[in-house]
CSV table of C-alpha atoms in Angstrom, one decimal:
chain,number,residue,atom,x,y,z
F,7,MET,CA,-4.4,36.3,-3.5
F,8,VAL,CA,-1.1,35.7,-4.5
F,9,PHE,CA,-0.4,34.4,-1.1
F,10,LEU,CA,-3.3,32.1,-0.3
F,11,SER,CA,-2.4,30.8,-4.2
F,12,ASN,CA,1.4,30.5,-3.1
F,13,LEU,CA,-0.1,28.8,0.2
F,14,VAL,CA,-2.1,26.1,-1.7
F,15,ASN,CA,1.2,25.4,-4.2
F,16,GLY,CA,3.4,25.0,-1.0
F,17,ILE,CA,-0.2,22.6,0.1
F,18,SER,CA,0.7,20.8,-2.9
F,19,LEU,CA,3.9,20.9,-3.0
F,20,GLY,CA,4.2,19.2,0.8
F,21,SER,CA,1.3,16.2,-0.1
F,22,ILE,CA,3.1,14.6,-2.3
F,23,TYR,CA,6.2,15.6,0.3
F,24,ALA,CA,3.9,13.8,2.7
F,25,VAL,CA,3.8,10.7,0.5
F,26,ILE,CA,6.6,10.4,0.4
F,27,ALA,CA,7.6,10.4,3.6
F,28,LEU,CA,5.1,8.0,4.5
F,29,GLY,CA,7.3,5.2,3.0
F,30,TYR,CA,10.2,6.5,5.0
F,31,THR,CA,8.2,7.1,8.6
F,32,MET,CA,6.7,2.9,8.4
F,33,VAL,CA,10.4,1.5,7.0
F,34,TYR,CA,11.4,3.2,10.2
F,35,GLY,CA,9.1,3.1,13.0
F,36,ILE,CA,8.1,-1.4,11.8
F,37,ALA,CA,12.1,-2.1,10.4
F,38,LYS,CA,14.3,0.0,12.4
F,39,MET,CA,16.3,0.8,9.1
F,40,LEU,CA,16.5,4.4,7.3
F,41,ASN,CA,15.6,3.2,3.0
F,42,PHE,CA,17.9,5.7,0.8
F,43,ALA,CA,17.1,4.4,-1.8
F,44,HIS,CA,13.6,4.8,-1.4
F,45,GLY,CA,13.6,8.7,-3.6
F,46,ASP,CA,14.7,6.3,-6.9
F,47,VAL,CA,12.0,3.9,-6.2
F,48,ILE,CA,9.9,7.9,-6.9
F,49,MET,CA,12.2,8.0,-9.9
F,50,VAL,CA,11.5,4.1,-11.7
F,51,GLY,CA,8.0,4.4,-10.6
F,52,ALA,CA,7.5,7.5,-12.6
F,53,TYR,CA,9.3,6.3,-15.3
F,54,VAL,CA,6.8,3.1,-15.7
F,55,ALA,CA,4.3,5.5,-15.5
F,56,PHE,CA,5.8,7.6,-18.1
F,57,CYS,CA,6.6,4.3,-21.2
F,58,ALA,CA,3.3,2.5,-20.1
F,59,MET,CA,1.8,6.0,-21.2
F,60,GLN,CA,3.9,7.0,-23.8
F,61,TYR,CA,4.9,3.5,-25.8
F,62,TRP,CA,1.6,1.0,-24.6
F,63,GLY,CA,-0.9,3.7,-25.1
F,64,PHE,CA,-2.3,2.8,-20.8
F,65,PRO,CA,-4.4,5.1,-20.0
F,66,PRO,CA,-3.0,7.4,-17.0
F,67,LEU,CA,-4.9,5.3,-14.0
F,68,LEU,CA,-3.9,1.9,-15.4
F,69,ALA,CA,-0.2,3.2,-15.7
F,70,LEU,CA,-0.1,4.6,-12.2
F,71,LEU,CA,-1.5,1.1,-11.5
F,72,ALA,CA,1.5,-0.5,-13.0
F,73,ALA,CA,3.6,1.8,-11.6
F,74,MET,CA,2.7,0.8,-7.7
F,75,ALA,CA,2.8,-2.8,-9.7
F,76,VAL,CA,6.6,-2.8,-10.1
F,77,CYS,CA,7.6,-1.0,-7.5
F,78,THR,CA,5.9,-3.4,-5.0
F,79,VAL,CA,7.9,-5.9,-6.2
F,80,LEU,CA,10.6,-3.5,-6.2
F,81,GLY,CA,10.3,-2.9,-2.5
F,82,ILE,CA,9.8,-7.0,-1.9
F,83,THR,CA,13.4,-7.1,-3.7
F,84,ILE,CA,14.6,-4.5,-2.5
F,85,GLU,CA,14.8,-5.9,1.0
F,86,SER,CA,15.1,-9.5,0.3
F,87,LEU,CA,18.4,-9.0,-1.4
F,88,ALA,CA,19.6,-6.2,0.3
F,89,TYR,CA,17.9,-5.7,3.8
F,90,ARG,CA,16.6,-8.2,5.8
F,91,PRO,CA,20.1,-10.2,5.9
F,92,LEU,CA,21.9,-7.5,7.5
F,93,ARG,CA,19.6,-8.1,10.1
F,94,GLN,CA,20.9,-7.7,13.4
F,95,ALA,CA,23.7,-6.1,11.2
F,96,ALA,CA,24.9,-2.8,12.6
F,97,SER,CA,23.1,0.2,11.7
F,98,LEU,CA,26.2,2.0,9.3
F,99,ALA,CA,26.0,-1.3,7.1
F,100,VAL,CA,22.5,-0.6,6.6
F,101,LEU,CA,23.1,2.8,5.7
F,102,ILE,CA,25.9,1.7,3.4
F,103,THR,CA,23.7,-0.5,1.6
F,104,ALA,CA,20.7,1.6,0.9
F,105,ILE,CA,23.5,4.0,-0.3
F,106,GLY,CA,24.5,1.8,-2.8
F,107,MET,CA,21.3,0.3,-3.0
F,108,SER,CA,19.8,4.0,-4.8
F,109,TYR,CA,23.5,4.6,-7.0
F,110,LEU,CA,22.5,1.0,-8.3
F,111,LEU,CA,18.8,1.9,-8.9
F,112,GLN,CA,20.3,5.1,-10.9
F,113,ASN,CA,21.7,4.0,-12.6
F,114,LEU,CA,19.6,1.2,-14.4
F,115,ALA,CA,17.6,3.6,-14.9
F,116,LEU,CA,20.8,5.2,-16.9
F,117,LEU,CA,21.5,2.4,-18.8
F,118,ILE,CA,18.2,1.1,-19.3
F,119,TRP,CA,16.4,5.3,-19.8
F,120,GLY,CA,19.3,6.9,-20.8
F,121,ALA,CA,21.0,10.9,-19.6
F,122,ASN,CA,18.8,12.5,-21.3
F,123,PRO,CA,15.2,14.1,-19.9
F,124,LYS,CA,12.0,12.4,-20.2
F,125,SER,CA,9.3,15.6,-20.5
F,126,PHE,CA,6.1,13.4,-18.6
F,127,PRO,CA,3.0,14.4,-19.8
F,128,SER,CA,1.6,16.9,-18.2
F,129,GLY,CA,-1.3,16.9,-16.0
F,130,ALA,CA,-1.6,13.7,-16.5
F,131,LEU,CA,-3.3,13.1,-13.5
F,132,ALA,CA,-6.1,15.4,-12.7
F,133,LEU,CA,-9.1,17.1,-11.9
F,134,PRO,CA,-10.8,20.2,-13.8
F,135,THR,CA,-9.0,23.4,-13.1
F,136,LEU,CA,-10.8,24.9,-9.7
F,137,ASN,CA,-11.4,28.7,-9.7
F,138,LEU,CA,-12.6,30.6,-6.4
F,139,PHE,CA,-13.5,34.1,-5.8
F,140,GLY,CA,-14.2,34.9,-8.7
F,141,GLY,CA,-11.4,34.0,-10.6
F,142,ARG,CA,-9.2,35.6,-9.3
F,143,LEU,CA,-8.1,32.3,-7.0
F,144,THR,CA,-7.4,29.4,-9.5
F,145,ILE,CA,-5.6,26.1,-7.9
F,146,SER,CA,-4.8,23.5,-10.8
F,147,GLY,CA,-6.3,20.1,-11.1
F,148,VAL,CA,-2.9,18.7,-10.4
F,149,THR,CA,-2.5,20.6,-7.2
F,150,LEU,CA,-6.4,19.1,-5.9
F,151,LEU,CA,-5.4,16.0,-6.9
F,152,SER,CA,-2.3,16.5,-4.9
F,153,ILE,CA,-4.2,17.3,-1.4
F,154,LEU,CA,-7.4,15.3,-1.8
F,155,ALA,CA,-4.7,12.3,-3.0
F,156,ASN,CA,-2.7,12.5,0.7
F,157,LEU,CA,-5.8,12.9,2.2
F,158,ALA,CA,-6.8,10.1,1.1
F,159,ILE,CA,-4.0,7.8,2.2
F,160,MET,CA,-3.8,8.9,4.7
F,161,LEU,CA,-7.0,8.5,6.1
F,162,ALA,CA,-6.1,4.6,4.1
F,163,LEU,CA,-3.3,3.6,6.2
F,164,THR,CA,-4.2,4.7,9.4
F,165,THR,CA,-7.2,2.5,8.9
F,166,PHE,CA,-5.4,-0.5,8.1
F,167,ILE,CA,-2.4,0.3,11.2
F,168,SER,CA,-5.0,0.6,14.0
F,169,ARG,CA,-8.0,-1.9,12.4
F,170,THR,CA,-6.5,-4.8,10.1
F,171,LYS,CA,-4.6,-7.6,11.2
F,172,MET,CA,-1.5,-7.2,9.4
F,173,GLY,CA,-1.6,-3.4,10.9
F,174,LYS,CA,-1.8,-3.9,14.7
F,175,ALA,CA,1.1,-6.9,13.7
F,176,MET,CA,2.6,-4.0,11.9
F,177,ARG,CA,2.2,-2.0,15.1
F,178,CYS,CA,4.4,-5.4,17.2
F,179,VAL,CA,6.5,-5.9,15.3
F,180,SER,CA,7.4,-2.2,15.7
F,181,GLU,CA,6.6,-2.2,19.2
F,182,ASP,CA,9.0,-5.1,20.3
F,183,ARG,CA,9.7,-8.0,17.5
F,184,GLY,CA,11.1,-11.0,19.2
F,185,ALA,CA,7.7,-10.4,22.2
F,186,ALA,CA,6.1,-10.1,18.1
F,187,GLU,CA,7.8,-13.8,17.2
F,188,LEU,CA,7.4,-15.5,20.5
F,189,MET,CA,3.4,-14.2,20.1
F,190,GLY,CA,2.9,-15.9,16.2
F,191,ILE,CA,3.4,-13.4,13.8
F,192,ASN,CA,5.9,-13.2,10.9
F,193,VAL,CA,8.5,-11.1,10.7
F,194,ASN,CA,9.6,-11.3,7.4
F,195,LEU,CA,6.7,-11.0,6.0
F,196,THR,CA,5.7,-8.0,8.0
F,197,ILE,CA,8.3,-6.3,6.8
F,198,SER,CA,7.7,-7.0,3.2
F,199,VAL,CA,4.3,-6.4,3.4
F,200,THR,CA,5.8,-2.3,5.0
F,201,PHE,CA,7.8,-2.4,1.7
F,202,ALA,CA,5.8,-3.4,-0.1
F,203,ILE,CA,2.8,-0.4,0.9
F,204,GLY,CA,6.5,2.0,0.9
F,205,SER,CA,7.0,1.5,-2.6
F,206,ALA,CA,3.7,1.9,-4.3
F,207,LEU,CA,3.2,4.8,-1.8
F,208,ALA,CA,6.5,5.9,-4.0
F,209,ALA,CA,5.0,5.2,-7.2
F,210,VAL,CA,1.4,7.7,-6.6
F,211,ALA,CA,4.0,10.9,-5.2
F,212,GLY,CA,6.4,9.6,-8.1
F,213,VAL,CA,3.8,10.0,-10.8
F,214,LEU,CA,2.4,13.7,-8.4
F,215,LEU,CA,5.5,14.5,-9.2
F,216,CYS,CA,6.3,14.0,-13.1
F,217,SER,CA,2.6,15.8,-14.0
F,218,ALA,CA,3.4,18.7,-11.9
F,219,TYR,CA,7.2,19.5,-12.1
F,220,PRO,CA,6.5,17.4,-15.5
F,221,VAL,CA,10.1,16.0,-16.5
F,222,LEU,CA,12.0,13.2,-15.2
F,223,MET,CA,15.8,11.8,-15.8
F,224,PRO,CA,17.8,9.1,-13.9
F,225,THR,CA,17.9,11.9,-10.4
F,226,THR,CA,14.7,12.6,-10.4
F,227,GLY,CA,14.5,11.1,-7.5
F,228,SER,CA,16.8,12.6,-5.9
F,229,MET,CA,16.2,15.7,-4.3
F,230,PRO,CA,12.6,14.8,-3.2
F,231,GLY,CA,13.4,11.9,-1.4
F,232,ILE,CA,16.1,13.8,0.5
F,233,LYS,CA,13.2,16.8,2.2
F,234,ALA,CA,10.7,13.7,2.5
F,235,PHE,CA,13.2,12.4,4.7
F,236,THR,CA,13.8,15.1,6.8
F,237,ALA,CA,9.6,16.2,6.5
F,238,ALA,CA,9.8,12.3,8.4
F,239,VAL,CA,12.4,14.1,11.2
F,240,PHE,CA,10.5,17.2,11.3
F,241,GLY,CA,7.4,15.6,12.0
F,242,GLY,CA,8.2,12.9,14.4
F,243,ILE,CA,9.5,9.8,11.9
F,244,GLY,CA,7.7,6.3,12.6
F,245,SER,CA,4.1,8.9,13.4
F,246,ILE,CA,2.0,8.3,10.4
F,247,PRO,CA,1.0,11.5,11.1
F,248,GLY,CA,4.2,13.3,12.0
F,249,ALA,CA,4.3,12.0,7.4
F,250,MET,CA,1.6,14.5,6.9
F,251,ILE,CA,2.5,17.2,8.8
F,252,GLY,CA,5.7,17.5,8.3
F,253,GLY,CA,5.6,17.2,4.5
F,254,ILE,CA,2.6,20.0,4.6
F,255,LEU,CA,4.3,21.9,6.9
F,256,LEU,CA,8.0,21.3,4.2
F,257,GLY,CA,6.5,22.5,1.5
F,258,VAL,CA,4.5,25.7,2.7
F,259,ILE,CA,8.1,26.7,4.1
F,260,GLU,CA,9.7,25.6,0.7
F,261,ILE,CA,6.9,27.5,-1.9
F,262,LEU,CA,6.2,30.8,0.8
F,263,GLY,CA,10.7,31.1,1.6
F,264,LYS,CA,11.2,31.2,-2.6
F,265,ALA,CA,8.4,34.0,-3.0
F,266,TYR,CA,9.5,35.8,-0.8
F,267,ILE,CA,13.2,35.1,0.4
F,268,SER,CA,15.5,34.0,-1.7
F,269,THR,CA,14.6,31.8,-5.2
F,270,GLU,CA,18.7,30.7,-4.6
F,271,LEU,CA,17.5,30.5,-1.2
F,272,GLY,CA,14.3,28.3,-0.8
F,273,ASP,CA,16.6,24.7,-0.1
F,274,ALA,CA,18.2,25.8,2.2
F,275,ILE,CA,15.8,27.9,4.8
F,276,VAL,CA,13.8,24.1,4.5
F,277,PHE,CA,17.0,22.3,6.2
F,278,ALA,CA,17.7,26.4,8.6
F,279,VAL,CA,14.1,25.8,9.6
F,280,LEU,CA,14.7,22.2,10.4
F,281,ILE,CA,17.7,22.9,12.5
F,282,ILE,CA,16.3,24.8,14.3
F,283,VAL,CA,13.2,22.6,15.2
F,284,LEU,CA,15.6,20.0,15.5
F,285,LEU,CA,17.9,22.2,18.4
F,286,PHE,CA,14.2,22.5,20.5
F,287,ARG,CA,12.0,19.1,19.7
F,288,PRO,CA,14.4,16.4,18.6
F,289,THR,CA,12.4,13.9,18.1
F,290,GLY,CA,10.6,16.2,15.8
F,291,LEU,CA,6.9,18.0,16.2
F,292,LEU,CA,4.7,14.7,17.3
F,293,GLY,CA,8.0,11.7,17.6
F,294,LYS,CA,7.8,10.0,21.4
F,295,PRO,CA,11.6,10.4,23.3
F,296,ILE,CA,13.1,6.7,24.3
F,297,ARG,CA,13.7,6.0,27.2
F,298,GLU,CA,16.0,3.5,27.5
F,299,LYS,CA,17.0,1.1,30.9
F,300,VAL,CA,20.3,0.4,32.0
């Protein structure tokens, strides 16, 4: 039962990584840029939800919606001010800008909320605890919610991408931005919507993360953001199912590695597995090799 409990906890943590990884994989798949400020958008969403519940008396669900709204606006603003002027620039310039935006958000959070850790309401968003096998296996409400939320978001996003007009526009821009523009697709709007969706999902991930691990500080999103990016690469960056599979596998590897190998080496084990996978599958588990015509 200990193994099953660790496995469930790994799937729960991996589900949070998967929701974060969706933001990376959507932005890269459509805009072909890596938004390394995405982890700090998670932190902003968690702080907004914390303030909404702690100071303004919002119920948890309303606080989550407020966090999603703020992060959506923040994502659109970041794209418009920082990334849009660099669409034709070298990838290194975009990368440096993304890192700069990450530090900017961290320092703004430091000025607004201070360096002292905040105690996020534990289990603010949670389902009833589930007891299985006569009580020998207990699944907490936060764990259950993280897994179900990941599945629901994945299904909704897959349906949106495949069935809606905007989703089809996103796929066209991902395939060939120039041809999409010639066909009358508003590329700027499409990329802005992509950032908006990814940032709203970051807010959801931030609330889930802090509900499970209730310590909030300006650097809260840094390591989960890096691990989620790792999950996106692991699954095949640009692939929505790949983000889900990569996130869950990463969470399971991390929890099992800490439980059975070494608590101190848990993060190192995660990145070592990534390196091994990429040696055999350079494009990730579900990534497709891209052939360039010469």
